[in-house]
Tab-separated table of C-alpha atoms and ligand atoms in Angstrom:
chain	number	residue	atom	x	y	z
A	1	MET	CA	-107.777	-31.296	-30.541
A	2	SER	CA	-110.721	-33.859	-29.035
A	3	TYR	CA	-113.892	-33.572	-27.894
A	4	GLN	CA	-112.522	-34.161	-24.468
A	5	ASN	CA	-109.906	-31.958	-24.216
A	6	LEU	CA	-112.645	-28.948	-25.275
A	7	ASP	CA	-114.805	-31.139	-22.635
A	8	SER	CA	-111.936	-30.323	-19.315
A	9	PHE	CA	-113.013	-26.649	-19.963
A	10	ARG	CA	-115.863	-27.729	-17.758
A	11	ASP	CA	-114.146	-29.926	-15.188
A	12	PRO	CA	-116.062	-29.541	-11.941
A	13	GLU	CA	-112.717	-29.688	-9.842
A	14	VAL	CA	-110.930	-27.053	-11.669
A	15	ALA	CA	-113.761	-24.563	-11.455
A	16	LYS	CA	-114.072	-25.775	-8.030
A	17	THR	CA	-110.173	-24.438	-7.779
A	18	LEU	CA	-110.500	-21.552	-9.903
A	19	SER	CA	-113.384	-20.460	-7.567
A	20	GLY	CA	-111.211	-20.870	-4.529
A	21	LEU	CA	-108.762	-18.955	-6.160
A	22	ILE	CA	-110.920	-16.312	-7.033
A	23	ALA	CA	-112.399	-15.830	-3.421
A	24	GLU	CA	-108.742	-15.842	-1.984
A	25	SER	CA	-107.506	-13.302	-4.493
A	26	CYS	CA	-110.604	-11.468	-3.603
A	27	GLN	CA	-110.080	-8.179	-1.591
A	28	SER	CA	-112.308	-5.170	-2.421
A	29	PRO	CA	-115.846	-5.094	-3.656
A	30	MET	CA	-115.524	-5.049	-8.087
A	31	ARG	CA	-118.132	-5.195	-11.004
A	32	ILE	CA	-117.486	-6.813	-13.709
A	33	MET	CA	-119.302	-6.834	-16.894
A	34	GLU	CA	-120.057	-9.330	-19.406
A	35	VAL	CA	-120.321	-7.685	-22.380
A	36	CYS	CA	-122.005	-10.615	-24.114
A	37	GLY	CA	-125.366	-12.233	-24.127
A	38	THR	CA	-123.933	-15.865	-24.610
A	39	HIS	CA	-122.020	-15.220	-21.629
A	40	THR	CA	-124.821	-14.111	-19.483
A	41	VAL	CA	-126.688	-17.429	-20.672
A	42	SER	CA	-123.876	-19.279	-19.580
A	43	ILE	CA	-123.280	-17.724	-16.329
A	44	PHE	CA	-126.760	-18.514	-15.005
A	45	ARG	CA	-126.805	-21.682	-17.125
A	46	ASN	CA	-123.595	-23.061	-14.965
A	47	GLY	CA	-124.392	-20.779	-11.791
A	48	ILE	CA	-120.997	-19.150	-11.761
A	49	ARG	CA	-122.385	-16.523	-9.199
A	50	ASP	CA	-122.634	-19.063	-6.425
A	51	MET	CA	-119.084	-19.775	-7.124
A	52	LEU	CA	-117.985	-16.110	-6.462
A	53	PRO	CA	-117.745	-14.341	-3.152
A	54	GLN	CA	-120.298	-11.591	-1.943
A	55	ASP	CA	-117.761	-9.027	-3.200
A	56	ILE	CA	-117.732	-9.623	-6.626
A	57	THR	CA	-121.224	-8.477	-9.267
A	58	LEU	CA	-121.553	-9.560	-12.530
A	59	VAL	CA	-123.515	-7.126	-14.782
A	60	SER	CA	-124.576	-7.378	-17.917
A	61	GLY	CA	-123.613	-4.796	-20.774
A	62	PRO	CA	-125.323	-4.283	-24.445
A	63	GLY	CA	-124.349	-7.650	-25.674
A	64	CYS	CA	-127.264	-9.238	-27.209
A	65	PRO	CA	-127.538	-7.606	-31.005
A	66	VAL	CA	-131.510	-8.067	-30.975
A	67	CYS	CA	-131.785	-5.658	-27.895
A	68	VAL	CA	-129.368	-2.910	-28.664
A	69	THR	CA	-130.897	-2.703	-32.504
A	70	ASP	CA	-132.988	0.962	-32.498
A	71	GLN	CA	-136.601	1.216	-32.578
A	72	LYS	CA	-136.110	2.836	-35.862
A	73	GLU	CA	-134.439	-0.486	-37.325
A	74	ILE	CA	-137.638	-2.705	-35.852
A	75	ASP	CA	-139.927	-0.696	-37.330
A	76	ASP	CA	-137.987	-0.715	-40.928
A	77	PHE	CA	-138.038	-4.418	-40.707
A	78	ILE	CA	-141.725	-4.286	-40.151
A	79	GLN	CA	-142.359	-1.293	-43.225
A	80	LEU	CA	-140.280	-4.433	-45.200
A	81	ALA	CA	-141.988	-7.519	-44.289
A	82	ARG	CA	-145.184	-5.068	-45.692
A	83	LYS	CA	-143.777	-4.489	-49.390
A	84	LYS	CA	-145.275	-6.036	-51.766
A	85	ASN	CA	-143.402	-8.700	-53.630
A	86	VAL	CA	-141.001	-8.987	-50.314
A	87	ILE	CA	-139.989	-12.166	-48.585
A	88	LEU	CA	-138.295	-11.077	-45.236
A	89	ALA	CA	-135.957	-13.301	-44.081
A	90	THR	CA	-134.468	-12.734	-40.207
A	91	PHE	CA	-132.809	-14.707	-37.695
A	92	GLY	CA	-135.553	-16.176	-34.875
A	93	ASP	CA	-134.786	-13.849	-32.108
A	94	LEU	CA	-136.555	-10.758	-33.936
A	95	MET	CA	-139.549	-12.191	-34.635
A	96	ARG	CA	-141.426	-10.819	-30.876
A	97	VAL	CA	-139.198	-7.916	-30.527
A	98	PRO	CA	-142.411	-5.236	-30.083
A	99	GLY	CA	-141.983	-2.469	-33.070
A	100	THR	CA	-143.708	1.170	-32.465
A	101	GLN	CA	-146.636	-0.411	-33.863
A	102	SER	CA	-146.244	-4.175	-34.718
A	103	SER	CA	-143.908	-6.982	-34.850
A	104	LEU	CA	-142.769	-9.148	-37.461
A	105	GLN	CA	-144.646	-12.229	-35.354
A	106	LYS	CA	-147.908	-10.415	-36.028
A	107	GLN	CA	-146.844	-9.570	-39.726
A	108	ARG	CA	-146.764	-12.683	-40.213
A	109	ALA	CA	-150.124	-13.747	-39.022
A	110	GLN	CA	-151.397	-11.286	-41.271
A	111	GLY	CA	-150.315	-13.036	-44.226
A	112	ARG	CA	-147.031	-10.946	-44.654
A	113	LYS	CA	-144.122	-13.518	-45.935
A	114	VAL	CA	-141.953	-13.724	-42.740
A	115	LYS	CA	-139.299	-16.547	-43.021
A	116	VAL	CA	-136.928	-17.345	-40.409
A	117	VAL	CA	-133.865	-18.593	-41.033
A	118	TYR	CA	-130.542	-20.376	-39.750
A	119	SER	CA	-127.745	-18.198	-41.610
A	120	ALA	CA	-127.912	-15.659	-44.115
A	121	PHE	CA	-126.511	-18.173	-46.175
A	122	ASP	CA	-130.447	-19.614	-46.104
A	123	ALA	CA	-131.752	-16.316	-47.445
A	124	LEU	CA	-129.575	-16.036	-50.569
A	125	THR	CA	-130.561	-19.725	-51.720
A	126	LEU	CA	-134.388	-18.640	-50.837
A	127	ALA	CA	-133.456	-15.403	-53.430
A	128	ALA	CA	-131.716	-17.865	-56.215
A	129	GLN	CA	-135.181	-19.891	-55.335
A	130	ASN	CA	-137.671	-17.314	-56.066
A	131	PRO	CA	-136.588	-14.806	-58.483
A	132	LYS	CA	-139.684	-13.392	-58.800
A	133	LYS	CA	-139.423	-12.527	-55.213
A	134	LYS	CA	-137.187	-10.102	-53.390
A	135	ILE	CA	-135.556	-11.278	-50.411
A	136	VAL	CA	-134.438	-9.601	-47.836
A	137	PHE	CA	-132.637	-9.686	-44.709
A	138	CYS	CA	-132.506	-8.298	-41.552
A	139	GLY	CA	-128.623	-7.802	-40.949
A	140	VAL	CA	-128.583	-7.304	-37.304
A	141	GLY	CA	-125.651	-8.759	-35.144
A	142	PHE	CA	-121.523	-7.552	-34.219
A	143	GLU	CA	-118.204	-8.691	-35.851
A	144	THR	CA	-119.154	-12.071	-35.350
A	145	THR	CA	-122.243	-12.213	-37.627
A	146	ALA	CA	-121.130	-9.207	-39.975
A	147	PRO	CA	-118.488	-10.951	-41.918
A	148	THR	CA	-121.369	-14.090	-43.012
A	149	VAL	CA	-123.788	-11.402	-43.922
A	150	GLY	CA	-121.053	-9.803	-46.013
A	151	ALA	CA	-120.168	-13.036	-47.426
A	152	CYS	CA	-123.478	-13.596	-48.783
A	153	ILE	CA	-123.270	-10.280	-50.235
A	154	LEU	CA	-120.178	-10.978	-52.532
A	155	GLU	CA	-121.656	-14.061	-53.193
A	156	ALA	CA	-124.965	-12.866	-54.483
A	157	HIS	CA	-122.702	-10.075	-56.544
A	158	ARG	CA	-120.575	-13.025	-58.150
A	159	GLN	CA	-123.739	-14.837	-58.617
A	160	GLY	CA	-125.804	-11.846	-60.336
A	161	LEU	CA	-128.629	-12.094	-58.047
A	162	LYS	CA	-130.487	-9.430	-58.342
A	163	ASN	CA	-133.379	-9.845	-55.961
A	164	PHE	CA	-131.312	-10.046	-52.858
A	165	PHE	CA	-131.346	-7.102	-50.467
A	166	VAL	CA	-129.488	-6.851	-47.031
A	167	TYR	CA	-131.372	-4.034	-44.644
A	168	SER	CA	-127.300	-3.529	-42.469
A	169	ALA	CA	-128.375	-2.495	-38.825
A	170	HIS	CA	-124.967	-4.259	-37.553
A	171	LYS	CA	-122.891	-2.844	-34.860
A	172	THR	CA	-119.559	-3.281	-34.007
A	173	VAL	CA	-117.674	-3.497	-30.038
A	174	PRO	CA	-115.118	-1.486	-29.018
A	175	PRO	CA	-116.603	1.897	-30.066
A	176	ALA	CA	-119.949	0.801	-27.933
A	177	LEU	CA	-117.495	-0.160	-25.004
A	178	ASP	CA	-115.770	3.138	-25.517
A	179	ALA	CA	-118.955	5.315	-25.236
A	180	LEU	CA	-120.356	2.900	-22.131
A	181	MET	CA	-117.065	3.843	-20.110
A	182	SER	CA	-117.694	7.517	-20.999
A	183	MET	CA	-120.763	7.142	-19.340
A	184	ASP	CA	-121.394	7.162	-16.084
A	185	THR	CA	-121.135	3.512	-15.075
A	186	VAL	CA	-119.515	1.902	-12.671
A	187	ILE	CA	-117.237	-0.627	-14.301
A	188	ASP	CA	-114.375	-2.332	-12.826
A	189	GLY	CA	-113.584	-5.035	-15.601
A	190	PHE	CA	-114.481	-6.596	-18.776
A	191	MET	CA	-115.080	-9.871	-19.694
A	192	MET	CA	-114.599	-9.536	-23.568
A	193	PRO	CA	-116.723	-11.200	-26.200
A	194	GLY	CA	-115.416	-14.667	-27.132
A	195	HIS	CA	-116.624	-14.975	-30.481
A	196	VAL	CA	-116.672	-11.029	-31.682
A	197	SER	CA	-112.745	-11.231	-30.330
A	198	VAL	CA	-112.524	-14.717	-32.455
A	199	ILE	CA	-112.913	-12.051	-35.545
A	200	ILE	CA	-111.348	-8.578	-34.628
A	201	GLY	CA	-108.544	-10.160	-32.067
A	202	ALA	CA	-107.503	-9.431	-29.173
A	203	ASP	CA	-105.374	-6.673	-29.956
A	204	ALA	CA	-108.783	-5.020	-31.454
A	205	TYR	CA	-109.202	-3.854	-27.509
A	206	LEU	CA	-105.741	-2.618	-26.649
A	207	PRO	CA	-106.650	1.540	-27.429
A	208	LEU	CA	-109.623	0.520	-24.724
A	209	VAL	CA	-107.399	-1.045	-22.089
A	210	GLU	CA	-104.920	2.061	-22.439
A	211	LYS	CA	-107.146	4.994	-22.620
A	212	PHE	CA	-109.763	3.598	-19.675
A	213	ALA	CA	-106.954	2.434	-17.767
A	214	ILE	CA	-109.287	-0.684	-16.835
A	215	PRO	CA	-108.536	-4.808	-16.461
A	216	CYS	CA	-109.768	-6.604	-19.726
A	217	ALA	CA	-110.253	-10.383	-20.212
A	218	ILE	CA	-111.462	-12.370	-23.215
A	219	ALA	CA	-113.264	-15.203	-22.481
A	220	GLY	CA	-114.484	-18.500	-23.657
A	221	PHE	CA	-117.543	-19.863	-23.272
A	222	GLU	CA	-117.034	-23.103	-20.513
A	223	PRO	CA	-117.653	-22.413	-16.879
A	224	ASN	CA	-113.729	-22.518	-16.484
A	225	ASP	CA	-113.238	-20.373	-19.115
A	226	ILE	CA	-115.840	-17.350	-17.264
A	227	LEU	CA	-114.231	-18.439	-14.134
A	228	ALA	CA	-110.405	-17.892	-15.722
A	229	SER	CA	-111.474	-14.509	-17.095
A	230	ILE	CA	-112.857	-13.364	-13.465
A	231	LEU	CA	-109.634	-14.765	-11.620
A	232	THR	CA	-106.848	-12.781	-14.023
A	233	LEU	CA	-109.614	-9.224	-13.589
A	234	VAL	CA	-109.531	-9.915	-9.587
A	235	GLN	CA	-105.712	-10.374	-9.494
A	236	GLN	CA	-105.333	-7.402	-11.940
A	237	LYS	CA	-107.729	-5.310	-10.063
A	238	GLU	CA	-106.078	-6.314	-6.570
A	239	ALA	CA	-102.456	-5.617	-8.152
A	240	GLY	CA	-103.779	-2.174	-9.521
A	241	GLU	CA	-103.084	-3.506	-12.676
A	242	SER	CA	-104.951	-3.188	-15.886
A	243	LYS	CA	-104.080	-5.278	-18.567
A	244	LEU	CA	-105.881	-7.255	-21.636
A	245	GLU	CA	-105.232	-11.123	-20.689
A	246	ASN	CA	-106.399	-13.290	-23.247
A	247	THR	CA	-108.271	-16.667	-21.638
A	248	TYR	CA	-109.498	-17.864	-24.659
A	249	SER	CA	-106.424	-18.391	-27.140
A	250	ARG	CA	-107.906	-21.417	-28.597
A	251	ALA	CA	-110.178	-19.797	-30.158
A	252	VAL	CA	-108.858	-16.023	-30.224
A	253	SER	CA	-105.547	-14.805	-32.570
A	254	PRO	CA	-103.963	-11.015	-31.489
A	255	GLU	CA	-104.844	-10.384	-35.073
A	256	GLY	CA	-108.462	-12.413	-35.399
A	257	ASN	CA	-109.730	-13.974	-38.372
A	258	LYS	CA	-107.588	-11.873	-41.310
A	259	LYS	CA	-110.097	-13.280	-43.910
A	260	ALA	CA	-113.530	-12.117	-42.106
A	261	ARG	CA	-111.837	-8.582	-41.230
A	262	GLU	CA	-111.359	-8.689	-44.936
A	263	VAL	CA	-114.432	-9.723	-46.315
A	264	MET	CA	-115.871	-7.078	-43.814
A	265	GLU	CA	-113.358	-3.944	-44.818
A	266	GLN	CA	-114.985	-4.992	-48.884
A	267	VAL	CA	-118.572	-4.449	-48.341
A	268	PHE	CA	-119.276	-2.627	-45.465
A	269	ASP	CA	-118.330	1.227	-44.113
A	270	LYS	CA	-117.986	2.265	-40.632
A	271	VAL	CA	-120.865	4.334	-39.830
A	272	ASP	CA	-122.364	6.532	-36.710
A	273	ALA	CA	-125.068	4.449	-35.697
A	274	SER	CA	-127.671	4.734	-32.841
A	275	TRP	CA	-128.036	1.783	-30.154
A	276	ARG	CA	-131.009	1.106	-28.017
A	277	GLY	CA	-130.131	2.260	-24.500
A	278	LEU	CA	-126.777	4.101	-25.428
A	279	GLY	CA	-128.030	6.601	-28.398
A	280	VAL	CA	-125.195	7.465	-31.379
A	281	ILE	CA	-122.494	5.843	-30.949
A	282	PRO	CA	-119.690	7.478	-33.510
A	283	GLY	CA	-118.409	4.804	-36.097
A	284	SER	CA	-120.179	1.675	-34.581
A	285	GLY	CA	-122.410	0.984	-37.270
A	286	LEU	CA	-121.785	-0.825	-40.385
A	287	SER	CA	-123.574	0.084	-43.524
A	288	ILE	CA	-122.968	-1.656	-47.195
A	289	ARG	CA	-120.462	0.137	-49.549
A	290	GLU	CA	-121.378	2.403	-52.050
A	291	GLU	CA	-119.758	-0.270	-54.717
A	292	PHE	CA	-122.405	-3.253	-53.268
A	293	GLU	CA	-125.357	-0.366	-52.960
A	294	ARG	CA	-128.010	-2.382	-55.414
A	295	PHE	CA	-127.764	-4.655	-52.354
A	296	ASP	CA	-128.824	-2.720	-50.070
A	297	ALA	CA	-132.512	-2.512	-48.763
A	298	SER	CA	-132.504	0.670	-47.368
A	299	LYS	CA	-131.397	2.366	-50.902
A	300	ALA	CA	-133.374	-0.350	-52.250
A	301	PHE	CA	-137.063	0.285	-51.402
A	302	GLU	CA	-138.763	3.460	-49.902
A	303	LEU	CA	-138.762	3.897	-46.109
A	304	PRO	CA	-140.131	6.584	-44.794
A	305	PRO	CA	-139.332	8.007	-41.418
A	306	ALA	CA	-141.671	6.373	-38.847
A	307	ARG	CA	-142.395	7.455	-35.836
A	308	SER	CA	-140.543	5.158	-33.489
A	309	ALA	CA	-140.931	5.520	-29.780
A	310	ALA	CA	-139.585	2.675	-27.138
A	311	PRO	CA	-141.898	0.527	-25.668
A	312	LYS	CA	-143.371	2.659	-22.471
A	313	GLY	CA	-142.348	2.385	-18.923
A	314	CYS	CA	-139.604	-0.491	-20.735
A	315	ILE	CA	-136.196	-0.062	-18.502
A	316	CYS	CA	-134.121	-1.539	-20.913
A	317	GLY	CA	-131.289	1.448	-21.773
A	318	ALA	CA	-130.361	0.942	-18.196
A	319	ILE	CA	-130.401	-3.118	-18.502
A	320	LEU	CA	-128.358	-2.633	-21.710
A	321	THR	CA	-125.580	-0.692	-19.959
A	322	GLY	CA	-125.650	-2.469	-16.342
A	323	LYS	CA	-126.799	0.493	-14.535
A	324	LYS	CA	-129.791	-1.432	-13.501
A	325	ILE	CA	-130.731	-5.194	-13.376
A	326	PRO	CA	-133.797	-6.898	-14.155
A	327	PRO	CA	-136.003	-7.374	-10.839
A	328	GLN	CA	-135.165	-3.367	-10.556
A	329	CYS	CA	-137.706	-2.890	-13.590
A	330	PRO	CA	-141.899	-2.495	-12.437
A	331	LYS	CA	-142.643	-4.460	-15.416
A	332	TYR	CA	-140.456	-7.666	-14.998
A	333	LYS	CA	-142.591	-10.822	-14.144
A	334	ILE	CA	-145.474	-8.644	-13.967
A	335	GLU	CA	-146.668	-7.172	-17.269
A	336	CYS	CA	-143.865	-8.151	-19.346
A	337	THR	CA	-143.181	-11.905	-19.643
A	338	PRO	CA	-141.304	-14.358	-22.760
A	339	THR	CA	-144.782	-15.075	-23.778
A	340	ASP	CA	-145.617	-11.619	-23.975
A	341	PRO	CA	-142.988	-9.535	-23.854
A	342	LEU	CA	-142.659	-5.326	-23.719
A	343	GLY	CA	-139.233	-4.799	-24.766
A	344	PRO	CA	-136.543	-6.706	-26.802
A	345	CYS	CA	-134.392	-7.398	-23.363
A	346	MET	CA	-137.742	-9.967	-22.290
A	347	VAL	CA	-137.569	-11.767	-26.092
A	348	SER	CA	-134.195	-12.554	-27.458
A	349	SER	CA	-133.038	-15.691	-25.858
A	350	GLU	CA	-129.547	-13.862	-24.942
A	351	GLY	CA	-131.579	-11.011	-23.352
A	352	THR	CA	-130.500	-9.944	-19.783
A	353	CYS	CA	-134.182	-9.668	-18.273
A	354	ALA	CA	-135.056	-13.293	-20.599
A	355	ALA	CA	-132.320	-15.150	-18.903
A	356	TYR	CA	-133.412	-13.235	-15.466
A	357	TYR	CA	-136.814	-14.732	-16.382
A	358	ARG	CA	-135.441	-18.302	-17.193
A	359	TYR	CA	-132.543	-19.085	-14.512
A	360	HIS	CA	-133.271	-16.279	-11.539
A	361	GLY	CA	-136.334	-18.132	-9.977
A	362	ALA	CA	-137.956	-15.693	-7.429
A	363	ILE	CA	-134.737	-14.042	-6.712
A	364	THR	CA	-135.122	-10.010	-6.443
A	365	LYS	CA	-131.325	-9.602	-4.567
A	366	VAL	CA	-129.168	-7.348	-6.192
A	367	TYR	CA	-126.111	-9.385	-7.066
B	1	MET	CA	-126.185	-14.626	-30.938
B	2	CYS	CA	-122.459	-15.179	-30.937
B	3	LEU	CA	-123.209	-18.460	-29.846
B	4	ALA	CA	-120.301	-20.582	-31.916
B	5	VAL	CA	-119.969	-24.413	-31.405
B	6	PRO	CA	-116.832	-25.990	-32.024
B	7	ALA	CA	-117.260	-28.885	-35.001
B	8	LYS	CA	-115.141	-31.561	-36.343
B	9	LEU	CA	-114.793	-30.786	-40.096
B	10	ILE	CA	-115.351	-34.251	-42.255
B	11	GLU	CA	-116.115	-33.322	-45.800
B	12	MET	CA	-115.235	-30.249	-47.923
B	13	ASP	CA	-116.055	-29.344	-51.534
B	14	ASN	CA	-115.470	-26.115	-53.162
B	15	GLY	CA	-115.731	-23.864	-50.154
B	16	MET	CA	-118.575	-25.737	-48.623
B	17	GLY	CA	-118.138	-28.065	-45.785
B	18	THR	CA	-119.791	-30.798	-43.436
B	19	VAL	CA	-118.834	-30.750	-39.946
B	20	ASP	CA	-119.999	-33.303	-37.130
B	21	ALA	CA	-121.174	-31.931	-33.980
B	22	GLY	CA	-121.208	-34.790	-31.571
B	23	GLY	CA	-123.377	-36.813	-34.506
B	24	VAL	CA	-125.151	-34.024	-35.394
B	25	ARG	CA	-124.354	-33.106	-38.870
B	26	LYS	CA	-124.561	-30.001	-40.946
B	27	LYS	CA	-123.436	-28.035	-44.185
B	28	ILE	CA	-121.465	-24.823	-43.353
B	29	SER	CA	-119.706	-22.479	-45.619
B	30	LEU	CA	-115.717	-22.557	-45.460
B	31	LEU	CA	-115.969	-18.944	-47.136
B	32	LEU	CA	-114.379	-17.174	-43.763
B	33	LEU	CA	-111.402	-19.389	-43.491
B	34	GLU	CA	-108.051	-19.226	-44.822
B	35	ASP	CA	-106.812	-23.034	-44.157
B	36	ALA	CA	-109.139	-25.269	-42.733
B	37	ALA	CA	-108.870	-28.606	-44.051
B	38	LEU	CA	-110.155	-32.086	-42.703
B	39	GLY	CA	-110.289	-33.341	-38.621
B	40	ASP	CA	-110.139	-29.850	-37.361
B	41	TYR	CA	-112.260	-28.699	-34.882
B	42	ILE	CA	-114.236	-25.329	-36.457
B	43	LEU	CA	-116.230	-22.835	-34.382
B	44	VAL	CA	-119.422	-22.373	-36.481
B	45	HIS	CA	-121.609	-19.369	-36.279
B	46	ALA	CA	-125.243	-18.861	-37.973
B	47	GLY	CA	-124.370	-21.434	-41.079
B	48	PHE	CA	-120.490	-20.597	-41.205
B	49	GLY	CA	-117.291	-21.450	-40.079
B	50	ILE	CA	-115.642	-18.661	-38.218
B	51	GLN	CA	-112.514	-19.983	-36.365
B	52	LYS	CA	-109.980	-22.918	-36.338
B	53	LEU	CA	-109.620	-24.143	-33.317
B	54	ASP	CA	-105.906	-23.679	-32.026
B	55	GLU	CA	-104.677	-27.218	-30.541
B	56	LYS	CA	-101.526	-26.377	-29.400
B	57	GLN	CA	-103.677	-23.148	-27.612
B	58	ALA	CA	-106.388	-25.197	-25.813
B	59	GLU	CA	-103.339	-27.652	-24.013
B	60	GLU	CA	-102.044	-24.687	-23.067
B	61	SER	CA	-104.396	-23.577	-21.513
B	62	LEU	CA	-105.615	-26.999	-19.994
B	63	ALA	CA	-102.325	-27.211	-18.882
B	64	LEU	CA	-102.259	-23.853	-16.788
B	65	LEU	CA	-105.631	-25.265	-15.634
B	66	ARG	CA	-104.468	-28.674	-14.267
B	67	GLU	CA	-101.239	-26.813	-12.951
B	68	ALA	CA	-103.284	-24.364	-10.505
B	69	VAL	CA	-105.528	-27.479	-9.293
B	70	THR	CA	-102.151	-29.331	-8.528
B	71	GLU	CA	-100.902	-26.264	-6.900
B	72	VAL	CA	-103.859	-25.651	-4.661
B	73	GLU	CA	-104.016	-29.234	-3.620
B	74	ALA	CA	-100.359	-29.354	-2.693
B	75	ARG	CA	-101.226	-26.188	-1.014
B	76	TYR	CA	-104.012	-27.753	0.864
B	77	LYS	CA	-102.418	-30.717	1.967
B	78	ASN	CA	-99.186	-29.207	3.189
B	79	GLU	CA	-101.354	-26.966	5.350
B	80	GLN	CA	-103.443	-30.156	6.881
B	81	ASP	CA	-100.180	-32.286	7.356
B	82	PRO	CA	-97.139	-29.219	7.987
B	83	MET	CA	-94.610	-32.085	8.688
C	401	SF4	S1	-138.544	-6.826	-18.239
C	401	SF4	FE1	-139.675	-5.608	-19.623
C	401	SF4	S2	-139.747	-3.792	-19.640
C	401	SF4	FE2	-138.598	-4.149	-18.005
C	401	SF4	S3	-136.489	-3.829	-18.714
C	401	SF4	FE3	-137.059	-5.865	-18.765
C	401	SF4	S4	-137.683	-5.753	-21.271
C	401	SF4	FE4	-138.011	-3.677	-20.747
C-alpha cells in the first residue's frame, strides 16, 4: 500500500468516468440514503451531487451519533457534570448540544469540570492522573467507537482503577436500518457506513438485504468510493436486483474486525435504546455488562429521571429519518445556526443541518 | 464521528504504536488489532487502530476503476471514429 494508491481513490478522471456510467445506467428516479454522517460531509465537500443525474436523490440517515443521542441521555450527561468531584470527559461534538435546560458548554462556563477528549483512552489517563476525582466518560458512538470504549473499560479493570466510569449511550446501526425500513420512508438503496462496517463486517447486513429486498453498498469515504457505490446501487435497481456490494473491501472484510467485536461482546449487552427521531428500537443499544458494572456511570451515580423535552420547533427527527431536508425546517438559518444551534443536527460537524449550512450555500432546492 | 484516517505504523511498543499520517505523528492503541506489523497502513479512529488496510483488495478495486476508465475511453473513441 502507498499513499499514492490511496490517492487514486480521489482521481478526478476516474470520478468523471464513474459519473458518466451512473448517468448512463440511471433510467428512473432513485432515492439513496447515505447512512453515515461522515459520508454526508464527504458528499458535500467533494461536490458529489453535481456529478449525479437529476433522477438521483441523496438523503441523509440516522448516522450521526451525537444527533441520534436521546434528549434524556444528553440531560444525564449534564446531570453528571454537576456532580461533586466529577470530571466529565467527552468528545467535543457533544459540548454544545442543547439539553432540556442547559448544555455541557454552559456547565463548563459555570465552573464545572468538563474536559474535551479525543479518545476514551485520554479519559482513562485522566483517571490515573487524578485518583481523588471521578472521571466519567460520555460514551456516544456506533460500532466504530464502542470497541475503543470497551477496550478502555477492560484496561481500567486490569489496572484496578476505581475512579473511571462510562455512561454508555452507544448504539448499533443494523437494528436502526431495520426500524427505518419499517417506517414510512421511501428509500431505494442504502450506502452503508464504511467504518461501522469495518467492525461488524459486510455479512452483518445480509439479513437486512434479504428481509427488505433492498440494494445495499458498503462505501469508503473518498469521492471514487462514493461514486462506485452509487453506480452499483443504480445498476442493481435498474436490473431489479437487491444485493450487498462491498466497494470498500480494502477496509471491510465479510466478518469485520473479530477482535474489536469480541471486546464489544465482552463488555456490553444488547439492550433496547431510544433514538432521537426514531423512538425505541429493540436491541439497538449497548449497556455495560454486570461483570463490569462498577464502571457503569448510570449505576454508580444517582440520576433522577429528568423531564426531558426535545427543542421546540426542531425537526431533527424528520431529518434523521430522511423525510425532510434542512431547508424545509422553518428554523434553519433563521433561529438555528452553527453558532447558535437549536438542535443537535446543527451542532455536530457531521449533522445534516450543519453540513447543509456549511456547504449548501443559499440553495434551498430539494435535491 | 466515525471518521477514521489511514496512517502508516512506524513504531510498536507493548500494545501501543506510533503512526505517521502524511507527516503528522500520533500515538495510538493497538489493542483492537490482531496482527499489526510495522509498515502497515492502518485506519485510526479515536486513538485506536481499528483495521489494517488490505493492499491486495485496494489494488483490485483500483484495477476495476482503471478498467472502467479504459473501457469508456475506448467506447468513446469508437463512437468518434467508427472505422
Ligand atoms: S435546522 Fe436546527 S432546528 Fe431545524 S432541524 Fe436542524 S437542528 Fe433542528
